[in-house]
Amino acid sequence: MPRVHEGKLDASSRRFAIVVSRFNSLITARLLDGALDCLRRHGCPEDNVEIAWVPGAFELPMTAKRLAATGRFDVVICLGAIIRSATPHFDFVAAETARGIASVGLDSGVPVTFGVITTDDVEQAIERAGTLSGNRGWDAAANAIEMANLLSDMT
Ligand code: INI
């Protein structure tokens, strides 16, 4: 029989950091609501969550790195909204944010989940922040719970 590793969706004994961008806060506040709702509904006590607000998506990786280095968290959740119509340098901000967030997870060994929406316009962003297409913040939190449990079970 193969030994199968699978992260449980139980947040009751894990500690979470959430980094959220203030840029496009109309959207990111909804992503944060979604993430907190997901953690709560999977048994996470409020005291097991810390939230850090940053100016924009570009600042997410640096802040996630600092939080991962504290050793206080099983996982870091990054939330942001990068909207093409409002961002002449969309491609640069989006690429650097994604690359930076990925490297924080790989370098620190603390899983970091990607709850950054990248869209062509505000309407698409609203759809992914709690309307037509679900809530990417909720999804990033669910993925965080799974990764925290998966990696801790593998040690
Ligand atoms: N930051 C975002 O999170 N989303 C955006 O759409 C955006 N735009 O449009 O530029 C954005 N820019 C700010 C950037 O993330 C940094 O905060 C800023 O450049 C300071 O370093």
CSV table of N, CA and C and ligand atoms in Angstrom, one decimal:
chain,number,residue,atom,x,y,z
A,1,MET,N,0.9,-1.2,0.0
A,1,MET,CA,0.0,0.0,0.0
A,1,MET,C,0.9,1.3,0.0
A,2,PRO,N,0.7,2.2,-0.9
A,2,PRO,CA,1.5,3.4,-0.9
A,2,PRO,C,1.1,4.2,0.4
A,3,ARG,N,2.0,5.0,0.9
A,3,ARG,CA,1.7,5.9,1.9
A,3,ARG,C,1.3,7.2,1.3
A,4,VAL,N,0.1,7.6,1.6
A,4,VAL,CA,-0.4,8.8,0.9
A,4,VAL,C,-0.4,10.0,1.9
A,5,HIS,N,0.1,11.1,1.4
A,5,HIS,CA,0.1,12.3,2.2
A,5,HIS,C,-1.0,13.3,1.7
A,6,GLU,N,-1.9,13.7,2.5
A,6,GLU,CA,-2.9,14.6,2.1
A,6,GLU,C,-3.2,15.6,3.2
A,7,GLY,N,-3.2,16.9,3.0
A,7,GLY,CA,-3.4,17.9,4.0
A,7,GLY,C,-4.9,17.9,4.4
A,8,LYS,N,-5.2,17.8,5.7
A,8,LYS,CA,-6.6,17.9,6.1
A,8,LYS,C,-7.0,19.3,6.2
A,9,LEU,N,-8.4,19.5,6.0
A,9,LEU,CA,-8.9,20.9,6.1
A,9,LEU,C,-9.3,21.2,7.5
A,10,ASP,N,-8.4,21.1,8.4
A,10,ASP,CA,-8.6,21.4,9.8
A,10,ASP,C,-7.7,22.5,10.3
A,11,ALA,N,-8.2,23.6,10.6
A,11,ALA,CA,-7.4,24.8,11.0
A,11,ALA,C,-7.3,25.0,12.5
A,12,SER,N,-7.8,24.0,13.2
A,12,SER,CA,-7.9,24.3,14.7
A,12,SER,C,-6.6,24.4,15.4
A,13,SER,N,-5.5,23.8,14.9
A,13,SER,CA,-4.3,23.9,15.7
A,13,SER,C,-3.1,24.6,14.9
A,14,ARG,N,-3.5,25.3,13.9
A,14,ARG,CA,-2.5,26.0,13.0
A,14,ARG,C,-2.5,27.5,13.2
A,15,ARG,N,-1.4,28.1,12.9
A,15,ARG,CA,-1.3,29.6,13.1
A,15,ARG,C,-1.1,30.2,11.7
A,16,PHE,N,-1.8,31.2,11.4
A,16,PHE,CA,-1.9,31.8,10.1
A,16,PHE,C,-1.5,33.3,10.1
A,17,ALA,N,-0.6,33.7,9.1
A,17,ALA,CA,-0.4,35.1,8.9
A,17,ALA,C,-1.1,35.5,7.6
A,18,ILE,N,-1.7,36.6,7.5
A,18,ILE,CA,-2.3,37.1,6.3
A,18,ILE,C,-1.7,38.4,6.0
A,19,VAL,N,-1.1,38.6,4.8
A,19,VAL,CA,-0.6,39.8,4.3
A,19,VAL,C,-1.6,40.3,3.2
A,20,VAL,N,-2.1,41.5,3.4
A,20,VAL,CA,-3.1,42.0,2.4
A,20,VAL,C,-2.8,43.4,2.0
A,21,SER,N,-3.0,43.6,0.7
A,21,SER,CA,-2.6,44.9,0.1
A,21,SER,C,-3.7,45.9,0.2
A,22,ARG,N,-3.3,47.2,0.5
A,22,ARG,CA,-4.3,48.3,0.6
A,22,ARG,C,-4.7,48.8,-0.8
A,23,PHE,N,-3.9,48.6,-1.8
A,23,PHE,CA,-4.2,49.1,-3.1
A,23,PHE,C,-5.4,48.3,-3.6
A,24,ASN,N,-6.4,49.0,-4.2
A,24,ASN,CA,-7.6,48.3,-4.6
A,24,ASN,C,-8.3,47.7,-3.4
A,25,SER,N,-8.4,48.5,-2.3
A,25,SER,CA,-8.9,47.9,-1.0
A,25,SER,C,-10.4,47.5,-1.1
A,26,LEU,N,-11.1,48.1,-2.0
A,26,LEU,CA,-12.5,47.7,-2.2
A,26,LEU,C,-12.5,46.2,-2.5
A,27,ILE,N,-11.6,45.8,-3.3
A,27,ILE,CA,-11.5,44.3,-3.6
A,27,ILE,C,-10.8,43.5,-2.5
A,28,THR,N,-9.6,44.1,-2.0
A,28,THR,CA,-8.8,43.2,-1.1
A,28,THR,C,-9.5,43.1,0.2
A,29,ALA,N,-10.3,44.0,0.6
A,29,ALA,CA,-11.0,43.9,1.9
A,29,ALA,C,-12.0,42.7,1.8
A,30,ARG,N,-12.6,42.5,0.6
A,30,ARG,CA,-13.5,41.3,0.4
A,30,ARG,C,-12.7,40.0,0.4
A,31,LEU,N,-11.5,40.1,-0.2
A,31,LEU,CA,-10.6,38.9,-0.1
A,31,LEU,C,-10.3,38.5,1.3
A,32,LEU,N,-10.0,39.5,2.1
A,32,LEU,CA,-9.7,39.3,3.5
A,32,LEU,C,-10.9,38.7,4.2
A,33,ASP,N,-12.1,39.3,4.0
A,33,ASP,CA,-13.3,38.7,4.6
A,33,ASP,C,-13.4,37.3,4.3
A,34,GLY,N,-13.2,36.9,3.0
A,34,GLY,CA,-13.3,35.5,2.6
A,34,GLY,C,-12.3,34.6,3.3
A,35,ALA,N,-11.1,35.1,3.3
A,35,ALA,CA,-10.0,34.3,4.0
A,35,ALA,C,-10.4,34.1,5.5
A,36,LEU,N,-10.8,35.1,6.2
A,36,LEU,CA,-11.1,35.0,7.6
A,36,LEU,C,-12.3,34.0,7.8
A,37,ASP,N,-13.3,34.2,6.9
A,37,ASP,CA,-14.5,33.3,7.0
A,37,ASP,C,-14.1,31.8,6.8
A,38,CYS,N,-13.2,31.6,5.9
A,38,CYS,CA,-12.7,30.2,5.6
A,38,CYS,C,-12.0,29.7,6.8
A,39,LEU,N,-11.1,30.4,7.4
A,39,LEU,CA,-10.3,30.0,8.5
A,39,LEU,C,-11.3,29.7,9.7
A,40,ARG,N,-12.2,30.6,10.0
A,40,ARG,CA,-13.1,30.4,11.1
A,40,ARG,C,-14.0,29.2,10.9
A,41,ARG,N,-14.4,29.0,9.7
A,41,ARG,CA,-15.3,27.8,9.4
A,41,ARG,C,-14.6,26.5,9.4
A,42,HIS,N,-13.3,26.6,9.4
A,42,HIS,CA,-12.5,25.3,9.5
A,42,HIS,C,-11.8,25.2,10.9
A,43,GLY,N,-12.4,25.9,11.8
A,43,GLY,CA,-12.0,25.7,13.2
A,43,GLY,C,-10.9,26.5,13.8
A,44,CYS,N,-10.4,27.5,13.0
A,44,CYS,CA,-9.3,28.3,13.5
A,44,CYS,C,-9.7,29.3,14.5
A,45,PRO,N,-9.1,29.3,15.7
A,45,PRO,CA,-9.4,30.3,16.7
A,45,PRO,C,-8.9,31.7,16.2
A,46,GLU,N,-9.6,32.8,16.5
A,46,GLU,CA,-9.3,34.1,16.1
A,46,GLU,C,-7.8,34.5,16.5
A,47,ASP,N,-7.4,34.1,17.7
A,47,ASP,CA,-6.1,34.4,18.2
A,47,ASP,C,-5.0,33.8,17.5
A,48,ASN,N,-5.3,32.8,16.6
A,48,ASN,CA,-4.2,32.2,15.8
A,48,ASN,C,-4.0,32.8,14.5
A,49,VAL,N,-4.6,34.1,14.3
A,49,VAL,CA,-4.4,34.8,13.0
A,49,VAL,C,-3.8,36.1,13.3
A,50,GLU,N,-2.8,36.5,12.5
A,50,GLU,CA,-2.3,37.9,12.5
A,50,GLU,C,-2.4,38.4,11.1
A,51,ILE,N,-2.7,39.7,11.0
A,51,ILE,CA,-3.0,40.4,9.7
A,51,ILE,C,-2.0,41.5,9.5
A,52,ALA,N,-1.3,41.6,8.4
A,52,ALA,CA,-0.5,42.8,8.1
A,52,ALA,C,-0.9,43.4,6.8
A,53,TRP,N,-1.2,44.7,6.9
A,53,TRP,CA,-1.6,45.5,5.7
A,53,TRP,C,-0.4,46.1,5.0
A,54,VAL,N,-0.3,46.0,3.7
A,54,VAL,CA,0.9,46.6,3.0
A,54,VAL,C,0.3,47.6,2.0
A,55,PRO,N,1.2,48.5,1.5
A,55,PRO,CA,0.7,49.5,0.5
A,55,PRO,C,0.1,48.9,-0.8
A,56,GLY,N,0.9,47.9,-1.4
A,56,GLY,CA,0.4,47.4,-2.7
A,56,GLY,C,0.9,45.9,-2.8
A,57,ALA,N,0.5,45.3,-3.9
A,57,ALA,CA,0.9,43.9,-4.1
A,57,ALA,C,2.4,43.7,-4.2
A,58,PHE,N,3.1,44.7,-4.7
A,58,PHE,CA,4.6,44.6,-4.8
A,58,PHE,C,5.2,44.4,-3.4
A,59,GLU,N,4.6,44.9,-2.3
A,59,GLU,CA,5.2,44.7,-1.0
A,59,GLU,C,4.8,43.4,-0.3
A,60,LEU,N,3.9,42.6,-1.0
A,60,LEU,CA,3.5,41.4,-0.3
A,60,LEU,C,4.7,40.4,0.0
A,61,PRO,N,5.6,40.2,-1.0
A,61,PRO,CA,6.7,39.2,-0.8
A,61,PRO,C,7.6,39.6,0.4
A,62,MET,N,8.0,40.8,0.4
A,62,MET,CA,8.9,41.2,1.5
A,62,MET,C,8.3,41.0,2.9
A,63,THR,N,7.0,41.3,3.0
A,63,THR,CA,6.3,41.2,4.3
A,63,THR,C,6.1,39.8,4.6
A,64,ALA,N,5.7,39.0,3.6
A,64,ALA,CA,5.5,37.5,3.8
A,64,ALA,C,6.8,36.9,4.3
A,65,LYS,N,7.9,37.4,3.7
A,65,LYS,CA,9.2,36.8,4.1
A,65,LYS,C,9.5,37.1,5.6
A,66,ARG,N,9.2,38.3,6.0
A,66,ARG,CA,9.5,38.7,7.4
A,66,ARG,C,8.6,37.9,8.4
A,67,LEU,N,7.3,37.7,8.0
A,67,LEU,CA,6.4,37.0,8.8
A,67,LEU,C,6.8,35.5,8.9
A,68,ALA,N,7.2,34.9,7.7
A,68,ALA,CA,7.7,33.5,7.7
A,68,ALA,C,8.9,33.3,8.6
A,69,ALA,N,9.8,34.3,8.6
A,69,ALA,CA,11.0,34.2,9.4
A,69,ALA,C,10.8,34.3,10.9
A,70,THR,N,9.6,34.8,11.4
A,70,THR,CA,9.4,34.9,12.8
A,70,THR,C,9.3,33.5,13.4
A,71,GLY,N,8.9,32.5,12.6
A,71,GLY,CA,8.7,31.1,13.2
A,71,GLY,C,7.3,31.0,13.9
A,72,ARG,N,6.5,32.1,13.9
A,72,ARG,CA,5.2,32.0,14.6
A,72,ARG,C,4.1,31.4,13.8
A,73,PHE,N,4.3,31.2,12.5
A,73,PHE,CA,3.2,30.8,11.6
A,73,PHE,C,3.5,29.5,10.9
A,74,ASP,N,2.4,28.7,10.7
A,74,ASP,CA,2.5,27.5,9.8
A,74,ASP,C,2.4,27.8,8.4
A,75,VAL,N,1.9,29.0,8.1
A,75,VAL,CA,1.6,29.3,6.7
A,75,VAL,C,1.3,30.8,6.6
A,76,VAL,N,1.7,31.4,5.4
A,76,VAL,CA,1.4,32.8,5.2
A,76,VAL,C,0.5,32.9,3.9
A,77,ILE,N,-0.6,33.7,4.1
A,77,ILE,CA,-1.5,33.9,3.0
A,77,ILE,C,-1.4,35.3,2.4
A,78,CYS,N,-1.1,35.4,1.1
A,78,CYS,CA,-1.0,36.7,0.5
A,78,CYS,C,-2.2,37.1,-0.3
A,79,LEU,N,-2.7,38.3,-0.1
A,79,LEU,CA,-3.9,38.8,-0.8
A,79,LEU,C,-3.7,40.1,-1.4
A,80,GLY,N,-4.1,40.2,-2.7
A,80,GLY,CA,-3.9,41.5,-3.4
A,80,GLY,C,-4.8,41.5,-4.7
A,81,ALA,N,-4.8,42.6,-5.3
A,81,ALA,CA,-5.6,42.8,-6.5
A,81,ALA,C,-4.8,43.7,-7.5
A,82,ILE,N,-4.4,43.1,-8.6
A,82,ILE,CA,-3.7,43.9,-9.6
A,82,ILE,C,-4.6,44.0,-10.9
A,83,ILE,N,-5.0,45.2,-11.2
A,83,ILE,CA,-6.0,45.4,-12.2
A,83,ILE,C,-5.3,46.1,-13.4
A,84,ARG,N,-5.4,45.4,-14.6
A,84,ARG,CA,-4.7,45.9,-15.8
A,84,ARG,C,-5.1,47.3,-16.2
A,85,SER,N,-6.4,47.6,-16.2
A,85,SER,CA,-6.9,48.9,-16.7
A,85,SER,C,-6.4,50.0,-15.9
A,86,ALA,N,-6.0,49.7,-14.6
A,86,ALA,CA,-5.6,50.8,-13.7
A,86,ALA,C,-4.1,50.8,-13.6
A,87,THR,N,-3.4,50.0,-14.3
A,87,THR,CA,-2.0,49.8,-14.1
A,87,THR,C,-1.1,49.7,-15.4
A,88,PRO,N,-0.5,50.8,-15.7
A,88,PRO,CA,0.3,50.7,-16.9
A,88,PRO,C,1.4,49.7,-16.8
A,89,HIS,N,1.9,49.5,-15.6
A,89,HIS,CA,3.0,48.6,-15.4
A,89,HIS,C,2.5,47.3,-14.8
A,90,PHE,N,1.3,46.9,-15.2
A,90,PHE,CA,0.6,45.7,-14.7
A,90,PHE,C,1.5,44.5,-14.8
A,91,ASP,N,2.1,44.3,-16.0
A,91,ASP,CA,2.8,43.0,-16.2
A,91,ASP,C,4.0,42.9,-15.3
A,92,PHE,N,4.7,44.1,-15.0
A,92,PHE,CA,5.8,44.1,-14.2
A,92,PHE,C,5.4,43.8,-12.7
A,93,VAL,N,4.4,44.5,-12.2
A,93,VAL,CA,3.9,44.3,-10.8
A,93,VAL,C,3.4,42.9,-10.7
A,94,ALA,N,2.6,42.4,-11.6
A,94,ALA,CA,2.1,41.0,-11.5
A,94,ALA,C,3.2,40.0,-11.5
A,95,ALA,N,4.1,40.1,-12.4
A,95,ALA,CA,5.2,39.1,-12.5
A,95,ALA,C,6.1,39.1,-11.3
A,96,GLU,N,6.5,40.3,-10.8
A,96,GLU,CA,7.4,40.4,-9.6
A,96,GLU,C,6.7,39.9,-8.4
A,97,THR,N,5.4,40.2,-8.3
A,97,THR,CA,4.6,39.8,-7.1
A,97,THR,C,4.6,38.3,-7.1
A,98,ALA,N,4.2,37.7,-8.2
A,98,ALA,CA,4.1,36.2,-8.2
A,98,ALA,C,5.5,35.5,-8.0
A,99,ARG,N,6.5,36.1,-8.6
A,99,ARG,CA,7.8,35.5,-8.5
A,99,ARG,C,8.3,35.6,-7.0
A,100,GLY,N,8.1,36.8,-6.5
A,100,GLY,CA,8.5,37.0,-5.1
A,100,GLY,C,7.8,36.1,-4.1
A,101,ILE,N,6.5,36.0,-4.3
A,101,ILE,CA,5.7,35.2,-3.3
A,101,ILE,C,6.2,33.7,-3.4
A,102,ALA,N,6.4,33.2,-4.6
A,102,ALA,CA,6.8,31.8,-4.8
A,102,ALA,C,8.2,31.6,-4.1
A,103,SER,N,9.1,32.6,-4.3
A,103,SER,CA,10.4,32.4,-3.7
A,103,SER,C,10.4,32.5,-2.2
A,104,VAL,N,9.5,33.2,-1.6
A,104,VAL,CA,9.5,33.3,-0.2
A,104,VAL,C,9.1,31.9,0.4
A,105,GLY,N,8.2,31.2,-0.3
A,105,GLY,CA,7.8,29.9,0.2
A,105,GLY,C,9.0,28.9,0.0
A,106,LEU,N,9.6,28.9,-1.1
A,106,LEU,CA,10.7,28.0,-1.4
A,106,LEU,C,11.9,28.3,-0.5
A,107,ASP,N,12.2,29.5,-0.3
A,107,ASP,CA,13.4,29.9,0.5
A,107,ASP,C,13.2,29.7,2.0
A,108,SER,N,12.0,30.0,2.5
A,108,SER,CA,11.8,29.9,3.9
A,108,SER,C,11.3,28.5,4.4
A,109,GLY,N,10.7,27.7,3.5
A,109,GLY,CA,10.2,26.4,3.9
A,109,GLY,C,8.8,26.6,4.5
A,110,VAL,N,8.4,27.8,4.7
A,110,VAL,CA,7.0,28.0,5.2
A,110,VAL,C,6.1,28.2,4.0
A,111,PRO,N,5.0,27.4,3.9
A,111,PRO,CA,4.2,27.6,2.7
A,111,PRO,C,3.5,28.9,2.7
A,112,VAL,N,3.5,29.5,1.4
A,112,VAL,CA,2.9,30.8,1.2
A,112,VAL,C,1.8,30.6,0.1
A,113,THR,N,0.6,31.0,0.3
A,113,THR,CA,-0.4,30.8,-0.7
A,113,THR,C,-0.7,32.1,-1.4
A,114,PHE,N,-1.1,32.0,-2.6
A,114,PHE,CA,-1.2,33.1,-3.6
A,114,PHE,C,-2.7,33.5,-3.8
A,115,GLY,N,-3.1,34.5,-3.1
A,115,GLY,CA,-4.5,35.0,-3.2
A,115,GLY,C,-4.5,36.4,-3.9
A,116,VAL,N,-3.7,36.5,-4.9
A,116,VAL,CA,-3.6,37.8,-5.6
A,116,VAL,C,-4.4,37.6,-6.9
A,117,ILE,N,-5.4,38.5,-7.1
A,117,ILE,CA,-6.1,38.4,-8.4
A,117,ILE,C,-5.5,39.3,-9.4
A,118,THR,N,-5.4,38.9,-10.6
A,118,THR,CA,-4.8,39.7,-11.7
A,118,THR,C,-5.9,39.7,-12.8
A,119,THR,N,-6.5,40.9,-13.0
A,119,THR,CA,-7.6,41.0,-13.9
A,119,THR,C,-7.4,42.1,-14.9
A,120,ASP,N,-8.3,42.0,-16.0
A,120,ASP,CA,-8.2,43.1,-17.0
A,120,ASP,C,-8.9,44.4,-16.5
A,121,ASP,N,-10.0,44.2,-15.7
A,121,ASP,CA,-10.7,45.3,-15.2
A,121,ASP,C,-11.4,45.1,-13.9
A,122,VAL,N,-12.0,46.2,-13.3
A,122,VAL,CA,-12.5,46.1,-12.0
A,122,VAL,C,-13.7,45.1,-11.9
A,123,GLU,N,-14.4,45.0,-13.0
A,123,GLU,CA,-15.6,44.1,-13.0
A,123,GLU,C,-15.1,42.7,-12.8
A,124,GLN,N,-14.1,42.3,-13.5
A,124,GLN,CA,-13.6,40.9,-13.3
A,124,GLN,C,-13.1,40.7,-11.8
A,125,ALA,N,-12.5,41.8,-11.3
A,125,ALA,CA,-11.9,41.7,-9.9
A,125,ALA,C,-13.1,41.5,-9.0
A,126,ILE,N,-14.2,42.2,-9.2
A,126,ILE,CA,-15.3,42.1,-8.3
A,126,ILE,C,-15.9,40.6,-8.4
A,127,GLU,N,-15.9,40.1,-9.6
A,127,GLU,CA,-16.4,38.7,-9.8
A,127,GLU,C,-15.6,37.7,-8.9
A,128,ARG,N,-14.3,38.0,-8.7
A,128,ARG,CA,-13.5,37.0,-8.0
A,128,ARG,C,-13.3,37.3,-6.6
A,129,ALA,N,-14.0,38.4,-6.1
A,129,ALA,CA,-13.9,38.8,-4.7
A,129,ALA,C,-15.2,38.6,-4.0
A,130,GLY,N,-15.9,37.6,-4.3
A,130,GLY,CA,-17.1,37.3,-3.6
A,130,GLY,C,-18.4,37.4,-4.3
A,131,THR,N,-18.4,37.5,-5.7
A,131,THR,CA,-19.6,37.5,-6.4
A,131,THR,C,-19.6,36.3,-7.4
A,132,LEU,N,-19.6,36.5,-8.7
A,132,LEU,CA,-19.9,35.4,-9.7
A,132,LEU,C,-18.9,34.3,-9.6
A,133,SER,N,-17.7,34.6,-9.4
A,133,SER,CA,-16.6,33.5,-9.5
A,133,SER,C,-16.1,33.1,-8.1
A,134,GLY,N,-16.9,33.2,-7.1
A,134,GLY,CA,-16.4,32.8,-5.8
A,134,GLY,C,-15.5,33.9,-5.1
A,135,ASN,N,-14.7,33.5,-4.2
A,135,ASN,CA,-13.8,34.5,-3.5
A,135,ASN,C,-12.4,33.9,-3.4
A,136,ARG,N,-11.5,34.5,-4.1
A,136,ARG,CA,-10.1,34.0,-4.2
A,136,ARG,C,-9.4,34.1,-2.8
A,137,GLY,N,-9.9,34.9,-1.9
A,137,GLY,CA,-9.3,35.0,-0.6
A,137,GLY,C,-9.7,33.7,0.2
A,138,TRP,N,-10.9,33.3,0.0
A,138,TRP,CA,-11.4,32.1,0.7
A,138,TRP,C,-10.6,30.9,0.1
A,139,ASP,N,-10.4,30.9,-1.2
A,139,ASP,CA,-9.6,29.8,-1.8
A,139,ASP,C,-8.2,29.8,-1.3
A,140,ALA,N,-7.6,30.9,-1.2
A,140,ALA,CA,-6.2,31.0,-0.7
A,140,ALA,C,-6.1,30.5,0.7
A,141,ALA,N,-7.1,30.8,1.6
A,141,ALA,CA,-7.1,30.3,2.9
A,141,ALA,C,-7.3,28.8,3.0
A,142,ALA,N,-8.2,28.3,2.2
A,142,ALA,CA,-8.4,26.8,2.2
A,142,ALA,C,-7.1,26.1,1.7
A,143,ASN,N,-6.4,26.7,0.7
A,143,ASN,CA,-5.2,26.1,0.3
A,143,ASN,C,-4.1,26.2,1.4
A,144,ALA,N,-4.2,27.3,2.1
A,144,ALA,CA,-3.2,27.4,3.2
A,144,ALA,C,-3.4,26.4,4.3
A,145,ILE,N,-4.7,26.1,4.7
A,145,ILE,CA,-4.9,25.1,5.7
A,145,ILE,C,-4.4,23.7,5.2
A,146,GLU,N,-4.7,23.4,3.9
A,146,GLU,CA,-4.3,22.1,3.4
A,146,GLU,C,-2.7,22.0,3.4
A,147,MET,N,-2.1,23.1,2.9
A,147,MET,CA,-0.6,23.0,2.9
A,147,MET,C,0.1,23.0,4.2
A,148,ALA,N,-0.5,23.7,5.2
A,148,ALA,CA,0.1,23.7,6.6
A,148,ALA,C,0.0,22.3,7.1
A,149,ASN,N,-1.1,21.6,6.9
A,149,ASN,CA,-1.3,20.3,7.5
A,149,ASN,C,-0.5,19.3,6.6
A,150,LEU,N,-0.5,19.4,5.3
A,150,LEU,CA,0.3,18.5,4.5
A,150,LEU,C,1.8,18.5,4.9
A,151,LEU,N,2.4,19.7,4.9
A,151,LEU,CA,3.8,19.8,5.2
A,151,LEU,C,4.1,19.4,6.6
A,152,SER,N,3.2,19.7,7.6
A,152,SER,CA,3.6,19.3,8.9
A,152,SER,C,3.4,17.8,9.1
A,153,ASP,N,2.6,17.1,8.4
A,153,ASP,CA,2.4,15.7,8.5
A,153,ASP,C,3.6,15.0,7.8
A,154,MET,N,4.3,15.6,7.0
A,154,MET,CA,5.4,15.0,6.2
A,154,MET,C,6.8,15.1,7.0
A,155,THR,N,6.8,15.8,8.1
A,155,THR,CA,8.1,15.9,8.8
A,155,THR,C,8.4,14.7,9.7
B,1,INI,N1,-0.5,47.6,-6.5
B,1,INI,C1,-1.5,46.7,-6.4
B,1,INI,O1,-1.7,45.9,-5.5
B,1,INI,N2,-2.4,46.6,-7.4
B,1,INI,C2,-2.3,47.5,-8.5
B,1,INI,O2,-3.2,47.3,-9.4
B,1,INI,C3,-1.3,48.4,-8.5
B,1,INI,N3,-1.2,49.4,-9.6
B,1,INI,O3,-2.2,49.6,-10.3
B,1,INI,O4,-0.2,50.0,-9.8
B,1,INI,C4,-0.4,48.4,-7.5
B,1,INI,N4,0.7,49.3,-7.5
B,1,INI,C5,1.4,49.6,-6.3
B,1,INI,C6,2.6,48.7,-6.1
B,1,INI,O5,2.1,47.4,-5.7
B,1,INI,C7,3.5,49.2,-5.0
B,1,INI,O6,2.8,49.3,-3.8
B,1,INI,C8,4.1,50.6,-5.3
B,1,INI,O7,4.7,50.6,-6.6
B,1,INI,C9,5.1,51.0,-4.3
B,1,INI,O8,6.2,50.1,-4.2
